[in-house]
C-alpha positions as a LaTeX table, in Angstrom:
\begin{tabular}{lrrr}
\hline
Residue & $x$ (\AA) & $y$ (\AA) & $z$ (\AA) \\
\hline
Met1 & 132.41 & 28.38 & 150.62 \\
Arg2 & 130.80 & 28.53 & 154.02 \\
Ile3 & 130.17 & 32.56 & 153.61 \\
Ala4 & 128.77 & 32.00 & 150.21 \\
Arg5 & 126.19 & 29.41 & 151.49 \\
Arg6 & 125.29 & 31.59 & 154.25 \\
Leu7 & 124.94 & 34.82 & 152.69 \\
Ala8 & 122.81 & 32.98 & 149.72 \\
Ala9 & 120.36 & 31.76 & 153.07 \\
Leu10 & 119.92 & 35.01 & 153.98 \\
Val11 & 119.09 & 35.95 & 150.50 \\
Ala12 & 116.44 & 33.03 & 150.55 \\
Val13 & 115.15 & 34.20 & 153.79 \\
Leu14 & 114.93 & 37.75 & 152.75 \\
Leu15 & 113.09 & 38.08 & 149.70 \\
Pro16 & 109.81 & 36.27 & 150.68 \\
Cys17 & 109.60 & 38.07 & 154.21 \\
Leu18 & 110.03 & 41.74 & 152.20 \\
Val19 & 107.02 & 40.42 & 150.11 \\
Gly20 & 104.93 & 39.60 & 152.99 \\
His21 & 105.94 & 42.23 & 154.72 \\
Gly22 & 104.97 & 44.70 & 152.14 \\
Leu23 & 101.55 & 43.19 & 151.58 \\
Thr24 & 100.45 & 42.86 & 155.26 \\
Arg25 & 101.03 & 46.79 & 155.46 \\
Leu26 & 99.30 & 47.35 & 152.50 \\
Leu27 & 96.29 & 45.80 & 153.65 \\
Gly28 & 97.10 & 48.27 & 156.99 \\
Arg29 & 98.04 & 45.12 & 159.51 \\
Arg30 & 100.60 & 45.14 & 161.80 \\
Ser31 & 103.32 & 42.95 & 160.38 \\
Leu32 & 105.06 & 40.19 & 162.13 \\
Trp33 & 107.23 & 39.80 & 159.15 \\
Pro34 & 110.43 & 41.59 & 160.68 \\
Lys35 & 110.28 & 39.08 & 163.55 \\
Arg36 & 110.35 & 36.02 & 161.39 \\
Phe37 & 112.63 & 37.66 & 159.30 \\
Leu38 & 115.37 & 37.86 & 162.09 \\
Ala39 & 114.40 & 34.95 & 163.56 \\
Leu40 & 115.29 & 32.85 & 159.84 \\
Ala41 & 118.39 & 35.27 & 159.50 \\
Gly42 & 119.52 & 34.08 & 162.86 \\
Arg43 & 119.39 & 30.51 & 161.65 \\
Ala44 & 120.86 & 31.14 & 158.16 \\
Cys45 & 123.78 & 32.43 & 160.08 \\
Gly46 & 124.41 & 29.50 & 161.82 \\
Ala47 & 123.30 & 30.59 & 165.19 \\
Arg48 & 120.89 & 28.40 & 167.39 \\
Val49 & 119.24 & 30.11 & 170.35 \\
Thr50 & 118.03 & 28.90 & 173.90 \\
Leu51 & 115.84 & 31.19 & 175.80 \\
Val52 & 116.12 & 31.28 & 179.69 \\
Gly53 & 113.37 & 33.07 & 181.32 \\
Thr54 & 110.04 & 34.60 & 179.84 \\
Pro55 & 110.31 & 37.89 & 177.92 \\
Leu56 & 107.40 & 40.18 & 178.35 \\
Pro57 & 105.25 & 40.43 & 175.33 \\
Arg58 & 104.52 & 44.18 & 175.33 \\
Asp59 & 105.28 & 47.29 & 177.50 \\
Val60 & 108.69 & 46.74 & 178.20 \\
Leu61 & 112.18 & 47.88 & 177.39 \\
Phe62 & 114.66 & 45.26 & 177.24 \\
Ala63 & 118.04 & 46.22 & 178.81 \\
Ala64 & 120.50 & 44.00 & 177.47 \\
Asn65 & 124.29 & 43.76 & 176.93 \\
His66 & 125.93 & 43.80 & 173.38 \\
Leu67 & 128.65 & 41.40 & 171.85 \\
Ser68 & 128.25 & 41.34 & 168.01 \\
Trp69 & 125.61 & 42.12 & 165.57 \\
Leu70 & 124.07 & 38.70 & 165.71 \\
Asp71 & 122.60 & 39.75 & 168.87 \\
Ile72 & 120.06 & 41.92 & 167.00 \\
Leu73 & 118.88 & 38.78 & 164.67 \\
Leu74 & 118.42 & 36.54 & 167.75 \\
Ile75 & 116.72 & 38.91 & 170.36 \\
Gly76 & 114.55 & 40.54 & 167.44 \\
Gly77 & 113.53 & 36.71 & 166.26 \\
Ala78 & 112.84 & 36.03 & 169.70 \\
Thr79 & 110.64 & 39.28 & 170.85 \\
Gly80 & 109.70 & 41.20 & 167.91 \\
Ala81 & 111.18 & 43.94 & 169.77 \\
Ser82 & 112.39 & 47.35 & 167.92 \\
Phe83 & 116.07 & 48.49 & 168.28 \\
Val84 & 117.32 & 51.51 & 169.87 \\
Ser85 & 120.59 & 52.28 & 167.36 \\
Lys86 & 123.00 & 55.03 & 166.61 \\
Ala87 & 122.43 & 57.25 & 163.39 \\
Glu88 & 124.27 & 56.52 & 161.12 \\
Val89 & 122.99 & 52.63 & 160.79 \\
Ala90 & 120.28 & 53.96 & 158.85 \\
Asn91 & 122.62 & 55.03 & 156.34 \\
Trp92 & 124.44 & 51.56 & 155.96 \\
Pro93 & 123.20 & 49.77 & 152.29 \\
Val94 & 121.01 & 46.94 & 153.13 \\
Leu95 & 120.92 & 47.02 & 157.16 \\
Gly96 & 119.89 & 50.37 & 157.12 \\
Thr97 & 117.11 & 49.26 & 155.09 \\
Leu98 & 116.12 & 46.10 & 157.23 \\
Ala99 & 116.46 & 48.35 & 160.38 \\
Arg100 & 113.84 & 50.76 & 159.24 \\
Leu101 & 111.30 & 47.98 & 157.87 \\
Gly102 & 111.56 & 46.80 & 162.01 \\
Gly103 & 110.59 & 49.95 & 163.41 \\
Thr104 & 114.49 & 51.08 & 164.81 \\
Leu105 & 114.57 & 54.00 & 166.57 \\
Phe106 & 117.91 & 55.53 & 165.66 \\
Val107 & 119.41 & 57.85 & 168.26 \\
Lys108 & 122.30 & 60.72 & 167.82 \\
Arg109 & 124.17 & 59.58 & 170.68 \\
Glu110 & 127.00 & 62.43 & 170.49 \\
Arg111 & 124.13 & 65.36 & 170.53 \\
Arg112 & 123.11 & 65.46 & 174.30 \\
Gly113 & 120.63 & 68.28 & 173.44 \\
Glu114 & 118.32 & 65.42 & 171.43 \\
Ala115 & 118.02 & 63.14 & 174.63 \\
Gly116 & 114.71 & 64.63 & 175.39 \\
Arg117 & 113.61 & 63.83 & 172.01 \\
Gln118 & 115.39 & 60.79 & 171.85 \\
Ala119 & 113.70 & 59.56 & 174.86 \\
Asp120 & 110.16 & 60.72 & 173.69 \\
Ala121 & 110.42 & 58.67 & 171.02 \\
Leu122 & 111.26 & 55.51 & 172.66 \\
Ala123 & 108.27 & 56.01 & 175.01 \\
Ala124 & 105.98 & 56.66 & 172.01 \\
Ala125 & 106.65 & 53.59 & 170.67 \\
Leu126 & 106.31 & 51.45 & 174.12 \\
Arg127 & 102.83 & 53.39 & 174.66 \\
Ala128 & 102.13 & 51.88 & 170.88 \\
Gly129 & 102.58 & 48.16 & 172.14 \\
Arg130 & 105.86 & 47.68 & 170.80 \\
Pro131 & 108.68 & 46.03 & 173.12 \\
Val132 & 112.10 & 48.13 & 172.50 \\
Ala133 & 115.51 & 46.52 & 172.94 \\
Leu134 & 117.97 & 48.89 & 174.21 \\
Phe135 & 121.82 & 47.94 & 174.27 \\
Ala136 & 122.50 & 49.92 & 177.40 \\
Glu137 & 126.30 & 50.09 & 176.95 \\
Gly138 & 126.03 & 52.05 & 174.08 \\
Arg139 & 128.57 & 49.92 & 171.99 \\
Thr140 & 129.99 & 46.40 & 171.70 \\
Gly141 & 131.74 & 44.65 & 174.47 \\
Asn142 & 134.65 & 42.82 & 174.86 \\
Gly143 & 132.57 & 39.32 & 176.05 \\
Val144 & 134.68 & 39.57 & 179.37 \\
Glu145 & 133.85 & 42.67 & 181.50 \\
Leu146 & 130.29 & 44.62 & 181.50 \\
Met147 & 130.58 & 48.37 & 181.04 \\
Pro148 & 128.44 & 50.71 & 182.63 \\
Phe149 & 124.65 & 51.22 & 181.39 \\
Lys150 & 124.44 & 54.78 & 179.69 \\
Pro151 & 121.41 & 56.02 & 181.87 \\
Thr152 & 120.11 & 58.85 & 179.19 \\
Leu153 & 117.06 & 56.68 & 177.37 \\
Phe154 & 116.26 & 54.92 & 180.67 \\
Ala155 & 114.53 & 58.61 & 181.17 \\
Ala156 & 111.72 & 57.63 & 178.77 \\
Val157 & 110.64 & 55.01 & 181.78 \\
Ala158 & 111.78 & 55.80 & 184.64 \\
Gly159 & 108.79 & 56.41 & 187.06 \\
Gln160 & 106.35 & 55.75 & 184.61 \\
Ala161 & 103.22 & 53.34 & 185.46 \\
Gly162 & 102.39 & 50.25 & 183.50 \\
Leu163 & 106.04 & 49.64 & 182.08 \\
Ala164 & 109.07 & 47.66 & 182.75 \\
Val165 & 112.55 & 47.24 & 182.28 \\
Gln166 & 113.57 & 43.49 & 181.61 \\
Pro167 & 116.86 & 43.20 & 181.84 \\
Leu168 & 118.89 & 40.83 & 179.44 \\
Arg169 & 122.17 & 38.99 & 179.35 \\
Ile170 & 123.20 & 37.13 & 175.76 \\
Asp171 & 126.12 & 34.81 & 175.48 \\
Tyr172 & 127.62 & 32.52 & 173.43 \\
Gly173 & 128.81 & 30.14 & 175.94 \\
Ala174 & 132.67 & 29.35 & 175.10 \\
Glu175 & 132.54 & 31.42 & 171.93 \\
Thr176 & 131.43 & 34.60 & 173.91 \\
Arg177 & 134.89 & 36.07 & 173.52 \\
Ala178 & 135.35 & 34.87 & 169.84 \\
Met179 & 131.67 & 36.81 & 169.09 \\
Ala180 & 132.76 & 40.23 & 170.52 \\
Trp181 & 133.39 & 42.72 & 168.00 \\
Pro182 & 136.07 & 44.61 & 168.97 \\
Glu183 & 135.76 & 48.50 & 168.40 \\
Asp184 & 138.82 & 48.60 & 165.66 \\
Glu185 & 137.08 & 45.73 & 163.42 \\
Pro186 & 135.76 & 47.12 & 160.67 \\
Ala187 & 132.26 & 45.91 & 160.01 \\
Gly188 & 132.66 & 44.35 & 157.17 \\
Ala189 & 135.47 & 42.45 & 158.48 \\
Asn190 & 133.61 & 41.32 & 161.47 \\
Ala191 & 130.48 & 40.04 & 159.32 \\
Leu192 & 132.97 & 37.79 & 157.05 \\
Arg193 & 134.70 & 36.55 & 160.38 \\
Val194 & 131.49 & 35.52 & 162.04 \\
Leu195 & 129.81 & 34.27 & 159.15 \\
Gly196 & 133.07 & 32.34 & 158.05 \\
Met197 & 133.28 & 30.50 & 161.62 \\
Lys198 & 132.86 & 26.62 & 161.69 \\
Gly199 & 129.98 & 25.04 & 163.17 \\
Arg200 & 126.68 & 26.59 & 164.87 \\
Arg201 & 126.74 & 29.32 & 167.27 \\
Gln202 & 124.69 & 28.58 & 170.64 \\
Ala203 & 123.63 & 31.76 & 172.12 \\
Val204 & 121.61 & 31.72 & 175.43 \\
Leu205 & 119.34 & 34.87 & 176.10 \\
His206 & 118.66 & 35.21 & 179.53 \\
Phe207 & 115.39 & 37.02 & 180.18 \\
Leu208 & 115.49 & 38.44 & 184.05 \\
Asp209 & 113.23 & 39.41 & 186.59 \\
Pro210 & 111.49 & 42.81 & 185.20 \\
Ile211 & 111.69 & 45.86 & 187.00 \\
Pro212 & 108.55 & 47.56 & 187.65 \\
Thr213 & 109.66 & 51.16 & 186.45 \\
Asp214 & 106.77 & 53.28 & 188.97 \\
Lys215 & 108.97 & 52.06 & 191.70 \\
Val216 & 112.16 & 53.53 & 190.51 \\
Pro217 & 111.67 & 57.24 & 189.53 \\
Asp218 & 115.32 & 58.12 & 188.76 \\
Arg219 & 116.75 & 56.89 & 185.35 \\
Lys220 & 120.45 & 56.34 & 186.73 \\
Ala221 & 119.32 & 54.28 & 189.65 \\
Leu222 & 117.12 & 52.33 & 186.74 \\
Ala223 & 120.13 & 52.05 & 184.77 \\
Ala224 & 122.48 & 50.73 & 187.72 \\
Gln225 & 119.27 & 48.32 & 188.72 \\
Ala226 & 119.51 & 46.60 & 185.33 \\
His227 & 123.10 & 46.72 & 185.05 \\
Ala228 & 123.38 & 44.83 & 188.26 \\
Ala229 & 120.80 & 42.10 & 186.94 \\
Val230 & 122.75 & 41.67 & 183.87 \\
Asp231 & 126.25 & 41.30 & 185.39 \\
Ala232 & 124.88 & 39.05 & 188.10 \\
Ala233 & 123.70 & 36.57 & 185.58 \\
Ala234 & 127.37 & 36.23 & 183.80 \\
Pro235 & 128.23 & 32.51 & 183.81 \\
Asn236 & 130.56 & 32.99 & 186.57 \\
Gly237 & 128.50 & 35.88 & 188.32 \\
\hline
\end{tabular}
């Protein structure tokens, strides 16, 4: 019953947001509807979010840890950022369509030869004034240990003037480990498990001190600095 209620709430917020987004695009204006939808969808899924620190509004790459698909709703709803996602998400039913509407940048992580093109696409999005969020571990973590940040896409901003990397840590308090999405758990099973959890998820987004990218010309050093900041923001850090 709880799952059905939350799914119904998602549909209820999706339809008017799709209409509003379509009309705004027809008028040739920048649409804020994806951000509104993600914020409302997060609440529909039972999440409440608290912001610590201030997210930069533009010219920023948010470098975040990753625990759950719910992270996307909460970060997107709070910042309006576009996301960097693995390419296969583009073909997922419903979620793929929503991701494209939100301006998601799809990357083929396993193809090293495309790293330069992917970094160029990310840089172009930033130059267009769109904040971009990167789950820098490359996959969901276990809620206990922070995995190394993959440096490849940091090449888009390393050494660039006028941009910043803002480290971002998301946690769910006492439920952080329960919210983590293990690699061996199918997407559908995980979605049903999270939607079926009792009560509300209390999430905290920690927006940490921005790192001016013109001061760090090396992508690996930039990734390491962002990783250190996110790791230090752990509840026991």
